[in-house]
Amino acid sequence: EEQVMAKKTVKEDSEKSKRARISLECSQEIRKFIRISAAQEDKSMNDYIVSIIMEKMQKDKEMVIQK
């Protein structure tokens, strides 16, 4: 089990190193909403925001296909 965990950690580290960092400015109210919403879904704020963006991208892609 320890070896599997070690491999998973290496994979996760590798995936994270391929990610780009962006900065987001928003009001404290929006930040609080994101924090609470992420917690309700048991996600980090980053994972929550990325999931919303991915959903939007998928919807946009589907709309292009329908045209």
PDB file of N, CA, C and O in Angstrom:
ATOM      1  N   GLU A   1       0.827  -1.203   0.000  1.00  0.00           N
ATOM      2  CA  GLU A   1       0.000   0.000   0.000  1.00  0.00           C
ATOM      3  C   GLU A   1       0.864   1.258   0.000  1.00  0.00           C
ATOM      4  O   GLU A   1       0.524   2.229  -0.645  1.00  0.00           O
ATOM      5  N   GLU A   2       1.967   1.211   0.716  1.00  0.00           N
ATOM      6  CA  GLU A   2       2.824   2.392   0.764  1.00  0.00           C
ATOM      7  C   GLU A   2       3.397   2.727  -0.610  1.00  0.00           C
ATOM      8  O   GLU A   2       3.488   3.885  -0.972  1.00  0.00           O
ATOM      9  N   GLN A   3       3.756   1.699  -1.392  1.00  0.00           N
ATOM     10  CA  GLN A   3       4.304   1.943  -2.724  1.00  0.00           C
ATOM     11  C   GLN A   3       3.257   2.571  -3.635  1.00  0.00           C
ATOM     12  O   GLN A   3       3.557   3.465  -4.390  1.00  0.00           O
ATOM     13  N   VAL A   4       2.019   2.090  -3.531  1.00  0.00           N
ATOM     14  CA  VAL A   4       0.942   2.662  -4.338  1.00  0.00           C
ATOM     15  C   VAL A   4       0.747   4.123  -3.971  1.00  0.00           C
ATOM     16  O   VAL A   4       0.622   4.977  -4.830  1.00  0.00           O
ATOM     17  N   MET A   5       0.738   4.408  -2.694  1.00  0.00           N
ATOM     18  CA  MET A   5       0.584   5.795  -2.245  1.00  0.00           C
ATOM     19  C   MET A   5       1.728   6.652  -2.767  1.00  0.00           C
ATOM     20  O   MET A   5       1.519   7.763  -3.202  1.00  0.00           O
ATOM     21  N   ALA A   6       2.943   6.114  -2.718  1.00  0.00           N
ATOM     22  CA  ALA A   6       4.101   6.879  -3.185  1.00  0.00           C
ATOM     23  C   ALA A   6       3.963   7.180  -4.674  1.00  0.00           C
ATOM     24  O   ALA A   6       4.218   8.291  -5.113  1.00  0.00           O
ATOM     25  N   LYS A   7       3.542   6.180  -5.467  1.00  0.00           N
ATOM     26  CA  LYS A   7       3.355   6.407  -6.896  1.00  0.00           C
ATOM     27  C   LYS A   7       2.263   7.436  -7.149  1.00  0.00           C
ATOM     28  O   LYS A   7       2.384   8.280  -8.007  1.00  0.00           O
ATOM     29  N   LYS A   8       1.191   7.347  -6.383  1.00  0.00           N
ATOM     30  CA  LYS A   8       0.095   8.302  -6.541  1.00  0.00           C
ATOM     31  C   LYS A   8       0.582   9.714  -6.227  1.00  0.00           C
ATOM     32  O   LYS A   8       0.271  10.654  -6.939  1.00  0.00           O
ATOM     33  N   THR A   9       1.362   9.843  -5.181  1.00  0.00           N
ATOM     34  CA  THR A   9       1.879  11.153  -4.805  1.00  0.00           C
ATOM     35  C   THR A   9       2.777  11.712  -5.902  1.00  0.00           C
ATOM     36  O   THR A   9       2.672  12.877  -6.261  1.00  0.00           O
ATOM     37  N   VAL A  10       3.631  10.871  -6.475  1.00  0.00           N
ATOM     38  CA  VAL A  10       4.501  11.319  -7.559  1.00  0.00           C
ATOM     39  C   VAL A  10       3.655  11.765  -8.748  1.00  0.00           C
ATOM     40  O   VAL A  10       3.915  12.798  -9.341  1.00  0.00           O
ATOM     41  N   LYS A  11       2.624  10.995  -9.070  1.00  0.00           N
ATOM     42  CA  LYS A  11       1.741  11.354 -10.183  1.00  0.00           C
ATOM     43  C   LYS A  11       1.047  12.675  -9.903  1.00  0.00           C
ATOM     44  O   LYS A  11       0.973  13.545 -10.768  1.00  0.00           O
ATOM     45  N   GLU A  12       0.533  12.830  -8.686  1.00  0.00           N
ATOM     46  CA  GLU A  12      -0.146  14.079  -8.330  1.00  0.00           C
ATOM     47  C   GLU A  12       0.816  15.251  -8.416  1.00  0.00           C
ATOM     48  O   GLU A  12       0.471  16.308  -8.923  1.00  0.00           O
ATOM     49  N   ASP A  13       2.054  15.065  -7.930  1.00  0.00           N
ATOM     50  CA  ASP A  13       3.051  16.130  -8.001  1.00  0.00           C
ATOM     51  C   ASP A  13       3.354  16.486  -9.448  1.00  0.00           C
ATOM     52  O   ASP A  13       3.487  17.642  -9.805  1.00  0.00           O
ATOM     53  N   SER A  14       3.446  15.461 -10.306  1.00  0.00           N
ATOM     54  CA  SER A  14       3.720  15.675 -11.721  1.00  0.00           C
ATOM     55  C   SER A  14       2.589  16.455 -12.377  1.00  0.00           C
ATOM     56  O   SER A  14       2.823  17.374 -13.151  1.00  0.00           O
ATOM     57  N   GLU A  15       1.342  16.086 -12.065  1.00  0.00           N
ATOM     58  CA  GLU A  15       0.191  16.784 -12.637  1.00  0.00           C
ATOM     59  C   GLU A  15       0.146  18.229 -12.157  1.00  0.00           C
ATOM     60  O   GLU A  15      -0.149  19.134 -12.925  1.00  0.00           O
ATOM     61  N   LYS A  16       0.439  18.452 -10.893  1.00  0.00           N
ATOM     62  CA  LYS A  16       0.410  19.816 -10.362  1.00  0.00           C
ATOM     63  C   LYS A  16       1.498  20.672 -10.993  1.00  0.00           C
ATOM     64  O   LYS A  16       1.302  21.852 -11.211  1.00  0.00           O
ATOM     65  N   SER A  17       2.657  20.083 -11.290  1.00  0.00           N
ATOM     66  CA  SER A  17       3.743  20.859 -11.876  1.00  0.00           C
ATOM     67  C   SER A  17       3.410  21.311 -13.290  1.00  0.00           C
ATOM     68  O   SER A  17       3.993  22.257 -13.790  1.00  0.00           O
ATOM     69  N   LYS A  18       2.467  20.649 -13.955  1.00  0.00           N
ATOM     70  CA  LYS A  18       2.070  21.015 -15.308  1.00  0.00           C
ATOM     71  C   LYS A  18       0.994  22.092 -15.315  1.00  0.00           C
ATOM     72  O   LYS A  18       0.604  22.573 -16.352  1.00  0.00           O
ATOM     73  N   ARG A  19       0.506  22.451 -14.167  1.00  0.00           N
ATOM     74  CA  ARG A  19      -0.565  23.440 -14.084  1.00  0.00           C
ATOM     75  C   ARG A  19      -0.004  24.858 -14.119  1.00  0.00           C
ATOM     76  O   ARG A  19       1.099  25.120 -13.678  1.00  0.00           O
ATOM     77  N   ALA A  20      -0.822  25.766 -14.628  1.00  0.00           N
ATOM     78  CA  ALA A  20      -0.462  27.185 -14.641  1.00  0.00           C
ATOM     79  C   ALA A  20      -1.182  27.878 -13.492  1.00  0.00           C
ATOM     80  O   ALA A  20      -2.307  27.519 -13.145  1.00  0.00           O
ATOM     81  N   ARG A  21      -0.538  28.835 -12.900  1.00  0.00           N
ATOM     82  CA  ARG A  21      -1.120  29.588 -11.798  1.00  0.00           C
ATOM     83  C   ARG A  21      -1.723  30.875 -12.342  1.00  0.00           C
ATOM     84  O   ARG A  21      -1.131  31.548 -13.174  1.00  0.00           O
ATOM     85  N   ILE A  22      -2.936  31.184 -11.892  1.00  0.00           N
ATOM     86  CA  ILE A  22      -3.561  32.456 -12.246  1.00  0.00           C
ATOM     87  C   ILE A  22      -3.972  33.165 -10.958  1.00  0.00           C
ATOM     88  O   ILE A  22      -4.146  32.532  -9.920  1.00  0.00           O
ATOM     89  N   SER A  23      -4.148  34.450 -11.067  1.00  0.00           N
ATOM     90  CA  SER A  23      -4.569  35.244  -9.919  1.00  0.00           C
ATOM     91  C   SER A  23      -5.981  35.751 -10.183  1.00  0.00           C
ATOM     92  O   SER A  23      -6.322  36.126 -11.313  1.00  0.00           O
ATOM     93  N   LEU A  24      -6.797  35.752  -9.149  1.00  0.00           N
ATOM     94  CA  LEU A  24      -8.189  36.173  -9.288  1.00  0.00           C
ATOM     95  C   LEU A  24      -8.482  37.238  -8.243  1.00  0.00           C
ATOM     96  O   LEU A  24      -8.238  37.032  -7.057  1.00  0.00           O
ATOM     97  N   GLU A  25      -8.996  38.361  -8.689  1.00  0.00           N
ATOM     98  CA  GLU A  25      -9.403  39.412  -7.764  1.00  0.00           C
ATOM     99  C   GLU A  25     -10.915  39.446  -7.703  1.00  0.00           C
ATOM    100  O   GLU A  25     -11.583  39.426  -8.736  1.00  0.00           O
ATOM    101  N   CYS A  26     -11.461  39.463  -6.496  1.00  0.00           N
ATOM    102  CA  CYS A  26     -12.911  39.529  -6.321  1.00  0.00           C
ATOM    103  C   CYS A  26     -13.202  40.156  -4.959  1.00  0.00           C
ATOM    104  O   CYS A  26     -12.312  40.314  -4.132  1.00  0.00           O
ATOM    105  N   SER A  27     -14.465  40.468  -4.751  1.00  0.00           N
ATOM    106  CA  SER A  27     -14.866  41.055  -3.474  1.00  0.00           C
ATOM    107  C   SER A  27     -14.796  39.997  -2.367  1.00  0.00           C
ATOM    108  O   SER A  27     -14.782  38.785  -2.642  1.00  0.00           O
ATOM    109  N   GLN A  28     -14.764  40.453  -1.132  1.00  0.00           N
ATOM    110  CA  GLN A  28     -14.767  39.531   0.009  1.00  0.00           C
ATOM    111  C   GLN A  28     -16.053  38.710   0.023  1.00  0.00           C
ATOM    112  O   GLN A  28     -16.044  37.546   0.401  1.00  0.00           O
ATOM    113  N   GLU A  29     -17.141  39.320  -0.424  1.00  0.00           N
ATOM    114  CA  GLU A  29     -18.426  38.618  -0.467  1.00  0.00           C
ATOM    115  C   GLU A  29     -18.371  37.435  -1.438  1.00  0.00           C
ATOM    116  O   GLU A  29     -18.839  36.336  -1.133  1.00  0.00           O
ATOM    117  N   ILE A  30     -17.799  37.669  -2.624  1.00  0.00           N
ATOM    118  CA  ILE A  30     -17.675  36.585  -3.606  1.00  0.00           C
ATOM    119  C   ILE A  30     -16.730  35.510  -3.084  1.00  0.00           C
ATOM    120  O   ILE A  30     -17.006  34.314  -3.216  1.00  0.00           O
ATOM    121  N   ARG A  31     -15.630  35.918  -2.483  1.00  0.00           N
ATOM    122  CA  ARG A  31     -14.679  34.947  -1.930  1.00  0.00           C
ATOM    123  C   ARG A  31     -15.351  34.072  -0.874  1.00  0.00           C
ATOM    124  O   ARG A  31     -15.172  32.853  -0.848  1.00  0.00           O
ATOM    125  N   LYS A  32     -16.134  34.699  -0.028  1.00  0.00           N
ATOM    126  CA  LYS A  32     -16.844  33.948   1.011  1.00  0.00           C
ATOM    127  C   LYS A  32     -17.823  32.961   0.389  1.00  0.00           C
ATOM    128  O   LYS A  32     -17.918  31.809   0.820  1.00  0.00           O
ATOM    129  N   PHE A  33     -18.536  33.390  -0.646  1.00  0.00           N
ATOM    130  CA  PHE A  33     -19.466  32.505  -1.346  1.00  0.00           C
ATOM    131  C   PHE A  33     -18.729  31.303  -1.932  1.00  0.00           C
ATOM    132  O   PHE A  33     -19.172  30.159  -1.806  1.00  0.00           O
ATOM    133  N   ILE A  34     -17.593  31.565  -2.574  1.00  0.00           N
ATOM    134  CA  ILE A  34     -16.793  30.482  -3.163  1.00  0.00           C
ATOM    135  C   ILE A  34     -16.320  29.528  -2.074  1.00  0.00           C
ATOM    136  O   ILE A  34     -16.409  28.301  -2.228  1.00  0.00           O
ATOM    137  N   ARG A  35     -15.826  30.082  -0.975  1.00  0.00           N
ATOM    138  CA  ARG A  35     -15.313  29.247   0.121  1.00  0.00           C
ATOM    139  C   ARG A  35     -16.410  28.345   0.689  1.00  0.00           C
ATOM    140  O   ARG A  35     -16.219  27.145   0.883  1.00  0.00           O
ATOM    141  N   ILE A  36     -17.580  28.905   0.932  1.00  0.00           N
ATOM    142  CA  ILE A  36     -18.700  28.132   1.488  1.00  0.00           C
ATOM    143  C   ILE A  36     -19.193  27.091   0.482  1.00  0.00           C
ATOM    144  O   ILE A  36     -19.417  25.933   0.834  1.00  0.00           O
ATOM    145  N   SER A  37     -19.358  27.513  -0.769  1.00  0.00           N
ATOM    146  CA  SER A  37     -19.832  26.582  -1.799  1.00  0.00           C
ATOM    147  C   SER A  37     -18.854  25.434  -1.995  1.00  0.00           C
ATOM    148  O   SER A  37     -19.266  24.278  -2.138  1.00  0.00           O
ATOM    149  N   ALA A  38     -17.566  25.730  -1.997  1.00  0.00           N
ATOM    150  CA  ALA A  38     -16.540  24.690  -2.137  1.00  0.00           C
ATOM    151  C   ALA A  38     -16.607  23.721  -0.964  1.00  0.00           C
ATOM    152  O   ALA A  38     -16.552  22.499  -1.146  1.00  0.00           O
ATOM    153  N   ALA A  39     -16.755  24.251   0.229  1.00  0.00           N
ATOM    154  CA  ALA A  39     -16.829  23.397   1.425  1.00  0.00           C
ATOM    155  C   ALA A  39     -18.061  22.491   1.371  1.00  0.00           C
ATOM    156  O   ALA A  39     -17.985  21.314   1.744  1.00  0.00           O
ATOM    157  N   GLN A  40     -19.167  23.016   0.889  1.00  0.00           N
ATOM    158  CA  GLN A  40     -20.389  22.209   0.781  1.00  0.00           C
ATOM    159  C   GLN A  40     -20.209  21.041  -0.181  1.00  0.00           C
ATOM    160  O   GLN A  40     -20.846  20.006  -0.034  1.00  0.00           O
ATOM    161  N   GLU A  41     -19.337  21.220  -1.172  1.00  0.00           N
ATOM    162  CA  GLU A  41     -19.057  20.149  -2.131  1.00  0.00           C
ATOM    163  C   GLU A  41     -17.806  19.366  -1.753  1.00  0.00           C
ATOM    164  O   GLU A  41     -17.327  18.551  -2.534  1.00  0.00           O
ATOM    165  N   ASP A  42     -17.269  19.659  -0.579  1.00  0.00           N
ATOM    166  CA  ASP A  42     -16.055  19.001  -0.081  1.00  0.00           C
ATOM    167  C   ASP A  42     -14.899  19.143  -1.078  1.00  0.00           C
ATOM    168  O   ASP A  42     -14.197  18.187  -1.388  1.00  0.00           O
ATOM    169  N   LYS A  43     -14.737  20.367  -1.600  1.00  0.00           N
ATOM    170  CA  LYS A  43     -13.671  20.669  -2.556  1.00  0.00           C
ATOM    171  C   LYS A  43     -12.854  21.839  -2.039  1.00  0.00           C
ATOM    172  O   LYS A  43     -13.342  22.647  -1.246  1.00  0.00           O
ATOM    173  N   SER A  44     -11.639  21.942  -2.531  1.00  0.00           N
ATOM    174  CA  SER A  44     -10.847  23.134  -2.268  1.00  0.00           C
ATOM    175  C   SER A  44     -11.452  24.270  -3.101  1.00  0.00           C
ATOM    176  O   SER A  44     -12.199  24.026  -4.060  1.00  0.00           O
ATOM    177  N   MET A  45     -11.116  25.489  -2.751  1.00  0.00           N
ATOM    178  CA  MET A  45     -11.613  26.615  -3.543  1.00  0.00           C
ATOM    179  C   MET A  45     -11.112  26.499  -4.980  1.00  0.00           C
ATOM    180  O   MET A  45     -11.853  26.747  -5.923  1.00  0.00           O
ATOM    181  N   ASN A  46      -9.860  26.103  -5.146  1.00  0.00           N
ATOM    182  CA  ASN A  46      -9.298  25.932  -6.479  1.00  0.00           C
ATOM    183  C   ASN A  46     -10.074  24.885  -7.266  1.00  0.00           C
ATOM    184  O   ASN A  46     -10.481  25.130  -8.409  1.00  0.00           O
ATOM    185  N   ASP A  47     -10.288  23.714  -6.682  1.00  0.00           N
ATOM    186  CA  ASP A  47     -11.006  22.652  -7.382  1.00  0.00           C
ATOM    187  C   ASP A  47     -12.433  23.075  -7.707  1.00  0.00           C
ATOM    188  O   ASP A  47     -12.968  22.734  -8.770  1.00  0.00           O
ATOM    189  N   TYR A  48     -13.064  23.818  -6.808  1.00  0.00           N
ATOM    190  CA  TYR A  48     -14.427  24.297  -7.039  1.00  0.00           C
ATOM    191  C   TYR A  48     -14.472  25.238  -8.246  1.00  0.00           C
ATOM    192  O   TYR A  48     -15.300  25.076  -9.148  1.00  0.00           O
ATOM    193  N   ILE A  49     -13.572  26.196  -8.279  1.00  0.00           N
ATOM    194  CA  ILE A  49     -13.540  27.166  -9.384  1.00  0.00           C
ATOM    195  C   ILE A  49     -13.225  26.463 -10.701  1.00  0.00           C
ATOM    196  O   ILE A  49     -13.875  26.714 -11.717  1.00  0.00           O
ATOM    197  N   VAL A  50     -12.244  25.566 -10.688  1.00  0.00           N
ATOM    198  CA  VAL A  50     -11.887  24.842 -11.910  1.00  0.00           C
ATOM    199  C   VAL A  50     -13.070  23.998 -12.393  1.00  0.00           C
ATOM    200  O   VAL A  50     -13.348  23.947 -13.592  1.00  0.00           O
ATOM    201  N   SER A  51     -13.806  23.366 -11.473  1.00  0.00           N
ATOM    202  CA  SER A  51     -14.947  22.546 -11.885  1.00  0.00           C
ATOM    203  C   SER A  51     -16.027  23.400 -12.549  1.00  0.00           C
ATOM    204  O   SER A  51     -16.639  22.974 -13.535  1.00  0.00           O
ATOM    205  N   ILE A  52     -16.242  24.608 -12.050  1.00  0.00           N
ATOM    206  CA  ILE A  52     -17.225  25.511 -12.661  1.00  0.00           C
ATOM    207  C   ILE A  52     -16.773  25.907 -14.068  1.00  0.00           C
ATOM    208  O   ILE A  52     -17.566  25.915 -15.010  1.00  0.00           O
ATOM    209  N   ILE A  53     -15.509  26.212 -14.214  1.00  0.00           N
ATOM    210  CA  ILE A  53     -14.978  26.588 -15.522  1.00  0.00           C
ATOM    211  C   ILE A  53     -15.084  25.419 -16.497  1.00  0.00           C
ATOM    212  O   ILE A  53     -15.483  25.595 -17.661  1.00  0.00           O
ATOM    213  N   MET A  54     -14.759  24.214 -16.039  1.00  0.00           N
ATOM    214  CA  MET A  54     -14.844  23.033 -16.899  1.00  0.00           C
ATOM    215  C   MET A  54     -16.288  22.784 -17.339  1.00  0.00           C
ATOM    216  O   MET A  54     -16.536  22.447 -18.501  1.00  0.00           O
ATOM    217  N   GLU A  55     -17.247  22.954 -16.429  1.00  0.00           N
ATOM    218  CA  GLU A  55     -18.662  22.805 -16.783  1.00  0.00           C
ATOM    219  C   GLU A  55     -19.062  23.814 -17.855  1.00  0.00           C
ATOM    220  O   GLU A  55     -19.750  23.466 -18.820  1.00  0.00           O
ATOM    221  N   LYS A  56     -18.633  25.045 -17.701  1.00  0.00           N
ATOM    222  CA  LYS A  56     -18.937  26.100 -18.677  1.00  0.00           C
ATOM    223  C   LYS A  56     -18.322  25.774 -20.025  1.00  0.00           C
ATOM    224  O   LYS A  56     -18.970  25.917 -21.069  1.00  0.00           O
ATOM    225  N   MET A  57     -17.084  25.298 -20.021  1.00  0.00           N
ATOM    226  CA  MET A  57     -16.419  24.938 -21.270  1.00  0.00           C
ATOM    227  C   MET A  57     -17.164  23.806 -21.975  1.00  0.00           C
ATOM    228  O   MET A  57     -17.315  23.821 -23.197  1.00  0.00           O
ATOM    229  N   GLN A  58     -17.633  22.825 -21.210  1.00  0.00           N
ATOM    230  CA  GLN A  58     -18.375  21.705 -21.792  1.00  0.00           C
ATOM    231  C   GLN A  58     -19.689  22.185 -22.404  1.00  0.00           C
ATOM    232  O   GLN A  58     -20.055  21.789 -23.505  1.00  0.00           O
ATOM    233  N   LYS A  59     -20.403  23.062 -21.681  1.00  0.00           N
ATOM    234  CA  LYS A  59     -21.663  23.604 -22.206  1.00  0.00           C
ATOM    235  C   LYS A  59     -21.425  24.397 -23.486  1.00  0.00           C
ATOM    236  O   LYS A  59     -22.180  24.282 -24.446  1.00  0.00           O
ATOM    237  N   ASP A  60     -20.366  25.207 -23.500  1.00  0.00           N
ATOM    238  CA  ASP A  60     -20.043  25.999 -24.693  1.00  0.00           C
ATOM    239  C   ASP A  60     -19.713  25.081 -25.864  1.00  0.00           C
ATOM    240  O   ASP A  60     -20.132  25.326 -26.994  1.00  0.00           O
ATOM    241  N   LYS A  61     -18.979  24.022 -25.587  1.00  0.00           N
ATOM    242  CA  LYS A  61     -18.613  23.053 -26.618  1.00  0.00           C
ATOM    243  C   LYS A  61     -19.871  22.390 -27.191  1.00  0.00           C
ATOM    244  O   LYS A  61     -19.995  22.228 -28.412  1.00  0.00           O
ATOM    245  N   GLU A  62     -20.807  22.035 -26.325  1.00  0.00           N
ATOM    246  CA  GLU A  62     -22.046  21.407 -26.775  1.00  0.00           C
ATOM    247  C   GLU A  62     -22.874  22.367 -27.618  1.00  0.00           C
ATOM    248  O   GLU A  62     -23.502  21.953 -28.586  1.00  0.00           O
ATOM    249  N   MET A  63     -22.852  23.647 -27.273  1.00  0.00           N
ATOM    250  CA  MET A  63     -23.608  24.624 -28.055  1.00  0.00           C
ATOM    251  C   MET A  63     -23.017  24.772 -29.459  1.00  0.00           C
ATOM    252  O   MET A  63     -23.745  24.899 -30.435  1.00  0.00           O
ATOM    253  N   VAL A  64     -21.709  24.715 -29.570  1.00  0.00           N
ATOM    254  CA  VAL A  64     -21.049  24.828 -30.870  1.00  0.00           C
ATOM    255  C   VAL A  64     -21.403  23.620 -31.729  1.00  0.00           C
ATOM    256  O   VAL A  64     -21.676  23.754 -32.920  1.00  0.00           O
ATOM    257  N   ILE A  65     -21.447  22.448 -31.128  1.00  0.00           N
ATOM    258  CA  ILE A  65     -21.786  21.224 -31.859  1.00  0.00           C
ATOM    259  C   ILE A  65     -23.220  21.286 -32.366  1.00  0.00           C
ATOM    260  O   ILE A  65     -23.525  20.829 -33.464  1.00  0.00           O
ATOM    261  N   GLN A  66     -24.140  21.871 -31.608  1.00  0.00           N
ATOM    262  CA  GLN A  66     -25.556  21.945 -31.975  1.00  0.00           C
ATOM    263  C   GLN A  66     -25.788  22.891 -33.154  1.00  0.00           C
ATOM    264  O   GLN A  66     -26.750  22.757 -33.877  1.00  0.00           O
ATOM    265  N   LYS A  67     -24.929  23.866 -33.347  1.00  0.00           N
ATOM    266  CA  LYS A  67     -25.137  24.880 -34.399  1.00  0.00           C
ATOM    267  C   LYS A  67     -24.964  24.308 -35.780  1.00  0.00           C
ATOM    268  O   LYS A  67     -24.420  23.370 -36.106  1.00  0.00           O
TER     269      LYS A  67
END
